[in-house]
Amino acid sequence: MMPKQKELWIPNDEVAEKIILIQIECSLNENYEKLENNTMFIESMKRKDDSPVLEVAPKLKNTNILGLYERMLPLTKVDLMYASVYSRTGGALNLFNEKISENIDIQFKELSSKSKDTNEAIKKWKDEPSELWSGLTPAQIWAGGGKVEKALLMDFLNKLTELMSGKQFTTKGAAFMNCIDVLRTWQLNKNDICEGKTPMEAIMEERNLILKDKIDFIKENNIECDFV
């Protein structure tokens, strides 16, 4: 018999849903033999549909999960505009963050107010580390994570489960703050999954590579995108 998988300790339903979305976002940026070593994200840009997802995972047809994949695919021009970053998950480093909206992006507001040209403001903003996303840049958030980040996410969730299972908290807020403390400690400690780098270093490095691949494809195909 297969050993029973350990049940993960997750603070609430919102975080549980976000975990699924982060895993999907990372899966879109992995390379698959069935797609001639391309990613689902880039293949969907070529084909302008969700067929790459079904090619890799045909069992997703007519499921709710397929709808979640579709939401993250670049199927419209809007998905390549600067505001699309606010619909991204933020990844493992932002697992416990609240939903980000343009209204609370003070950096973008300040850059926009200083520049008469919105495009110039976007160019500066996209590459500036942001407190809204734990020090990642908007461009890194838009790019999404990949195989390494997906593995690191599970590593963190196992660590969180190990530390939090059986603990009693007086309030939900206290439990949540504890989760954030565990995440901040974990992300700065060297990890075997990323060959001795810290999770934060590995996640930023992987996102930069994913961003470069996307930008190269977008430039080669003369596609309009605010993150180029």
CSV table of C-alpha atoms in Angstrom, one decimal:
chain,number,residue,atom,x,y,z
A,1,MET,CA,0.0,0.0,0.0
A,2,MET,CA,1.1,3.6,-0.7
A,3,PRO,CA,1.8,5.6,2.5
A,4,LYS,CA,-0.9,8.0,3.3
A,5,GLN,CA,0.1,11.6,2.5
A,6,LYS,CA,0.4,13.9,5.4
A,7,GLU,CA,-2.4,16.4,5.7
A,8,LEU,CA,-1.0,20.0,5.4
A,9,TRP,CA,-1.8,22.6,8.0
A,10,ILE,CA,-3.2,25.6,6.2
A,11,PRO,CA,-4.6,28.7,8.1
A,12,ASN,CA,-7.7,29.3,6.1
A,13,ASP,CA,-9.6,28.6,2.8
A,14,GLU,CA,-8.3,31.7,1.1
A,15,VAL,CA,-4.7,30.5,1.5
A,16,ALA,CA,-5.7,27.0,0.4
A,17,GLU,CA,-7.1,28.4,-2.8
A,18,LYS,CA,-4.1,30.6,-3.3
A,19,ILE,CA,-1.8,27.5,-3.0
A,20,ILE,CA,-3.7,25.9,-5.9
A,21,LEU,CA,-3.4,29.1,-8.0
A,22,ILE,CA,0.4,29.4,-7.3
A,23,GLN,CA,0.9,25.7,-8.4
A,24,ILE,CA,-1.0,26.4,-11.6
A,25,GLU,CA,0.9,29.6,-12.3
A,26,CYS,CA,4.2,27.7,-11.9
A,27,SER,CA,3.0,24.8,-14.1
A,28,LEU,CA,2.3,27.2,-16.9
A,29,ASN,CA,6.0,28.2,-16.9
A,30,GLU,CA,7.4,24.6,-16.9
A,31,ASN,CA,8.8,23.0,-20.0
A,32,TYR,CA,7.0,19.9,-21.4
A,33,GLU,CA,8.1,17.3,-23.8
A,34,LYS,CA,4.6,17.1,-25.3
A,35,LEU,CA,5.0,20.8,-26.2
A,36,GLU,CA,8.5,20.3,-27.7
A,37,ASN,CA,10.1,21.5,-24.5
A,38,ASN,CA,8.0,24.8,-24.6
A,39,THR,CA,5.9,26.1,-21.8
A,40,MET,CA,2.1,26.2,-21.7
A,41,PHE,CA,2.2,30.0,-21.3
A,42,ILE,CA,4.3,30.6,-24.5
A,43,GLU,CA,2.5,27.9,-26.5
A,44,SER,CA,-0.9,29.4,-25.6
A,45,MET,CA,0.4,32.8,-26.9
A,46,LYS,CA,1.3,31.1,-30.2
A,47,ARG,CA,-2.0,29.3,-30.6
A,48,LYS,CA,-4.2,31.9,-28.9
A,49,ASP,CA,-6.1,29.2,-27.1
A,50,ASP,CA,-6.0,26.8,-24.1
A,51,SER,CA,-5.0,23.7,-26.2
A,52,PRO,CA,-1.5,23.4,-24.7
A,53,VAL,CA,-3.0,22.8,-21.3
A,54,LEU,CA,-5.2,20.0,-22.6
A,55,GLU,CA,-2.3,18.5,-24.5
A,56,VAL,CA,-0.2,18.2,-21.3
A,57,ALA,CA,-3.2,17.3,-19.1
A,58,PRO,CA,-6.1,16.0,-21.1
A,59,LYS,CA,-8.0,14.9,-18.0
A,60,LEU,CA,-8.6,18.6,-17.2
A,61,LYS,CA,-11.2,18.8,-20.0
A,62,ASN,CA,-14.6,20.1,-18.7
A,63,THR,CA,-13.3,20.6,-15.2
A,64,ASN,CA,-13.3,23.7,-13.0
A,65,ILE,CA,-9.5,23.5,-12.7
A,66,LEU,CA,-9.2,24.1,-16.5
A,67,GLY,CA,-11.0,27.4,-15.9
A,68,LEU,CA,-8.3,28.4,-13.4
A,69,TYR,CA,-5.6,27.6,-16.0
A,70,GLU,CA,-7.5,29.7,-18.6
A,71,ARG,CA,-7.7,32.7,-16.3
A,72,MET,CA,-3.9,32.7,-16.1
A,73,LEU,CA,-3.2,32.2,-19.8
A,74,PRO,CA,-2.2,35.2,-22.0
A,75,LEU,CA,-5.3,34.9,-24.3
A,76,THR,CA,-6.1,38.6,-24.5
A,77,LYS,CA,-4.2,41.9,-24.9
A,78,VAL,CA,-5.2,42.8,-21.3
A,79,ASP,CA,-3.0,39.9,-20.1
A,80,LEU,CA,0.1,41.7,-21.4
A,81,MET,CA,-0.8,45.1,-20.0
A,82,TYR,CA,0.8,46.5,-16.8
A,83,ALA,CA,-2.5,46.2,-14.8
A,84,SER,CA,-2.5,42.4,-15.3
A,85,VAL,CA,0.1,42.1,-12.6
A,86,TYR,CA,-2.5,42.7,-10.0
A,87,SER,CA,-4.3,39.5,-10.9
A,88,ARG,CA,-1.1,37.4,-10.4
A,89,THR,CA,-0.7,35.3,-7.3
A,90,GLY,CA,2.6,36.8,-6.1
A,91,GLY,CA,3.9,33.3,-5.6
A,92,ALA,CA,5.3,31.5,-2.5
A,93,LEU,CA,6.9,34.6,-1.0
A,94,ASN,CA,3.5,36.4,-1.0
A,95,LEU,CA,1.4,33.4,0.1
A,96,PHE,CA,-0.2,35.3,3.1
A,97,ASN,CA,-0.4,38.7,1.4
A,98,GLU,CA,-3.8,40.3,0.9
A,99,LYS,CA,-5.0,40.8,-2.7
A,100,ILE,CA,-3.1,43.7,-4.4
A,101,SER,CA,-4.9,46.3,-6.5
A,102,GLU,CA,-3.7,49.3,-8.4
A,103,ASN,CA,-5.4,51.6,-5.9
A,104,ILE,CA,-2.9,50.7,-3.2
A,105,ASP,CA,0.2,50.7,-5.4
A,106,ILE,CA,1.8,53.9,-4.1
A,107,GLN,CA,5.0,53.4,-6.1
A,108,PHE,CA,3.1,53.4,-9.4
A,109,LYS,CA,1.0,56.4,-8.4
A,110,GLU,CA,4.1,58.4,-7.5
A,111,LEU,CA,5.9,57.5,-10.7
A,112,SER,CA,2.8,58.3,-12.8
A,113,SER,CA,2.4,61.7,-11.1
A,114,LYS,CA,6.1,62.6,-11.8
A,115,SER,CA,5.9,61.6,-15.4
A,116,LYS,CA,3.7,63.0,-18.1
A,117,ASP,CA,4.2,59.8,-20.2
A,118,THR,CA,2.5,56.8,-18.6
A,119,ASN,CA,4.7,54.4,-20.7
A,120,GLU,CA,7.8,56.0,-19.1
A,121,ALA,CA,6.3,55.5,-15.6
A,122,ILE,CA,5.5,51.8,-16.4
A,123,LYS,CA,9.1,51.3,-17.6
A,124,LYS,CA,10.5,52.5,-14.3
A,125,TRP,CA,7.9,50.9,-12.1
A,126,LYS,CA,8.1,47.4,-13.6
A,127,ASP,CA,11.7,46.9,-12.6
A,128,GLU,CA,11.6,48.4,-9.1
A,129,PRO,CA,11.4,46.1,-6.1
A,130,SER,CA,8.0,46.6,-4.4
A,131,GLU,CA,7.0,46.2,-0.7
A,132,LEU,CA,3.6,45.1,-2.0
A,133,TRP,CA,5.2,41.9,-3.3
A,134,SER,CA,7.9,41.2,-0.6
A,135,GLY,CA,10.7,42.9,-2.6
A,136,LEU,CA,10.0,41.3,-5.9
A,137,THR,CA,9.5,43.6,-8.9
A,138,PRO,CA,6.2,43.9,-10.8
A,139,ALA,CA,7.9,42.3,-13.8
A,140,GLN,CA,9.0,39.3,-11.7
A,141,ILE,CA,5.4,39.0,-10.3
A,142,TRP,CA,4.0,39.2,-13.9
A,143,ALA,CA,6.4,36.5,-15.1
A,144,GLY,CA,5.4,34.0,-12.4
A,145,GLY,CA,7.4,31.2,-10.8
A,146,GLY,CA,8.3,27.8,-12.2
A,147,LYS,CA,9.4,24.3,-11.3
A,148,VAL,CA,11.8,25.3,-8.5
A,149,GLU,CA,9.3,27.7,-6.8
A,150,LYS,CA,6.6,25.0,-7.0
A,151,ALA,CA,8.9,22.6,-5.1
A,152,LEU,CA,9.9,25.3,-2.6
A,153,LEU,CA,6.2,26.0,-2.0
A,154,MET,CA,5.6,22.4,-0.9
A,155,ASP,CA,8.8,22.5,1.2
A,156,PHE,CA,7.5,25.5,3.0
A,157,LEU,CA,4.0,24.0,3.5
A,158,ASN,CA,5.6,20.9,5.0
A,159,LYS,CA,7.7,23.1,7.3
A,160,LEU,CA,4.6,25.1,8.3
A,161,THR,CA,2.7,21.9,9.1
A,162,GLU,CA,5.5,20.6,11.2
A,163,LEU,CA,5.7,23.8,13.3
A,164,MET,CA,1.9,24.6,13.5
A,165,SER,CA,0.1,21.3,13.9
A,166,GLY,CA,-1.4,20.9,17.3
A,167,LYS,CA,-0.7,24.5,18.3
A,168,GLN,CA,-3.5,26.5,20.0
A,169,PHE,CA,-4.0,30.2,19.1
A,170,THR,CA,-6.2,32.7,20.9
A,171,THR,CA,-7.2,34.4,17.6
A,172,LYS,CA,-7.1,33.8,13.9
A,173,GLY,CA,-4.9,36.9,13.6
A,174,ALA,CA,-2.3,35.4,16.0
A,175,ALA,CA,-2.1,32.2,13.9
A,176,PHE,CA,-1.7,34.2,10.7
A,177,MET,CA,1.1,36.4,12.1
A,178,ASN,CA,2.8,33.2,13.2
A,179,CYS,CA,2.6,31.9,9.6
A,180,ILE,CA,4.2,35.1,8.3
A,181,ASP,CA,7.0,34.8,10.8
A,182,VAL,CA,7.7,31.1,9.7
A,183,LEU,CA,7.6,32.2,6.0
A,184,ARG,CA,10.1,35.1,6.5
A,185,THR,CA,12.5,32.8,8.4
A,186,TRP,CA,12.2,30.0,5.8
A,187,GLN,CA,12.8,32.2,2.8
A,188,LEU,CA,16.1,33.5,4.1
A,189,ASN,CA,17.6,30.1,5.1
A,190,LYS,CA,19.6,28.1,2.6
A,191,ASN,CA,17.7,25.2,1.2
A,192,ASP,CA,18.8,22.0,-0.4
A,193,ILE,CA,16.1,22.2,-3.1
A,194,CYS,CA,17.8,25.2,-4.6
A,195,GLU,CA,21.4,24.0,-4.2
A,196,GLY,CA,22.3,25.9,-1.1
A,197,LYS,CA,20.7,29.2,-2.1
A,198,THR,CA,18.0,30.7,0.0
A,199,PRO,CA,14.4,30.3,-1.3
A,200,MET,CA,14.2,34.0,-1.9
A,201,GLU,CA,17.4,34.0,-4.1
A,202,ALA,CA,16.3,30.9,-6.0
A,203,ILE,CA,12.8,32.3,-6.6
A,204,MET,CA,14.1,35.6,-7.9
A,205,GLU,CA,16.6,33.9,-10.1
A,206,GLU,CA,14.0,31.6,-11.6
A,207,ARG,CA,11.5,34.3,-12.2
A,208,ASN,CA,14.2,36.4,-14.0
A,209,LEU,CA,14.9,33.5,-16.4
A,210,ILE,CA,11.2,33.0,-17.0
A,211,LEU,CA,10.7,36.7,-17.6
A,212,LYS,CA,13.6,36.7,-20.1
A,213,ASP,CA,12.1,33.8,-22.0
A,214,LYS,CA,8.8,35.5,-22.3
A,215,ILE,CA,10.3,38.8,-23.3
A,216,ASP,CA,12.4,37.2,-26.0
A,217,PHE,CA,9.4,35.5,-27.4
A,218,ILE,CA,7.3,38.6,-27.3
A,219,LYS,CA,10.0,40.7,-29.0
A,220,GLU,CA,10.6,38.1,-31.7
A,221,ASN,CA,6.9,38.1,-32.5
A,222,ASN,CA,6.4,41.9,-32.3
A,223,ILE,CA,3.7,41.5,-29.6
A,224,GLU,CA,2.8,44.6,-27.6
A,225,CYS,CA,3.5,44.1,-23.9
A,226,ASP,CA,4.1,46.6,-21.1
A,227,PHE,CA,6.7,44.3,-19.4
A,228,VAL,CA,9.1,44.4,-22.4
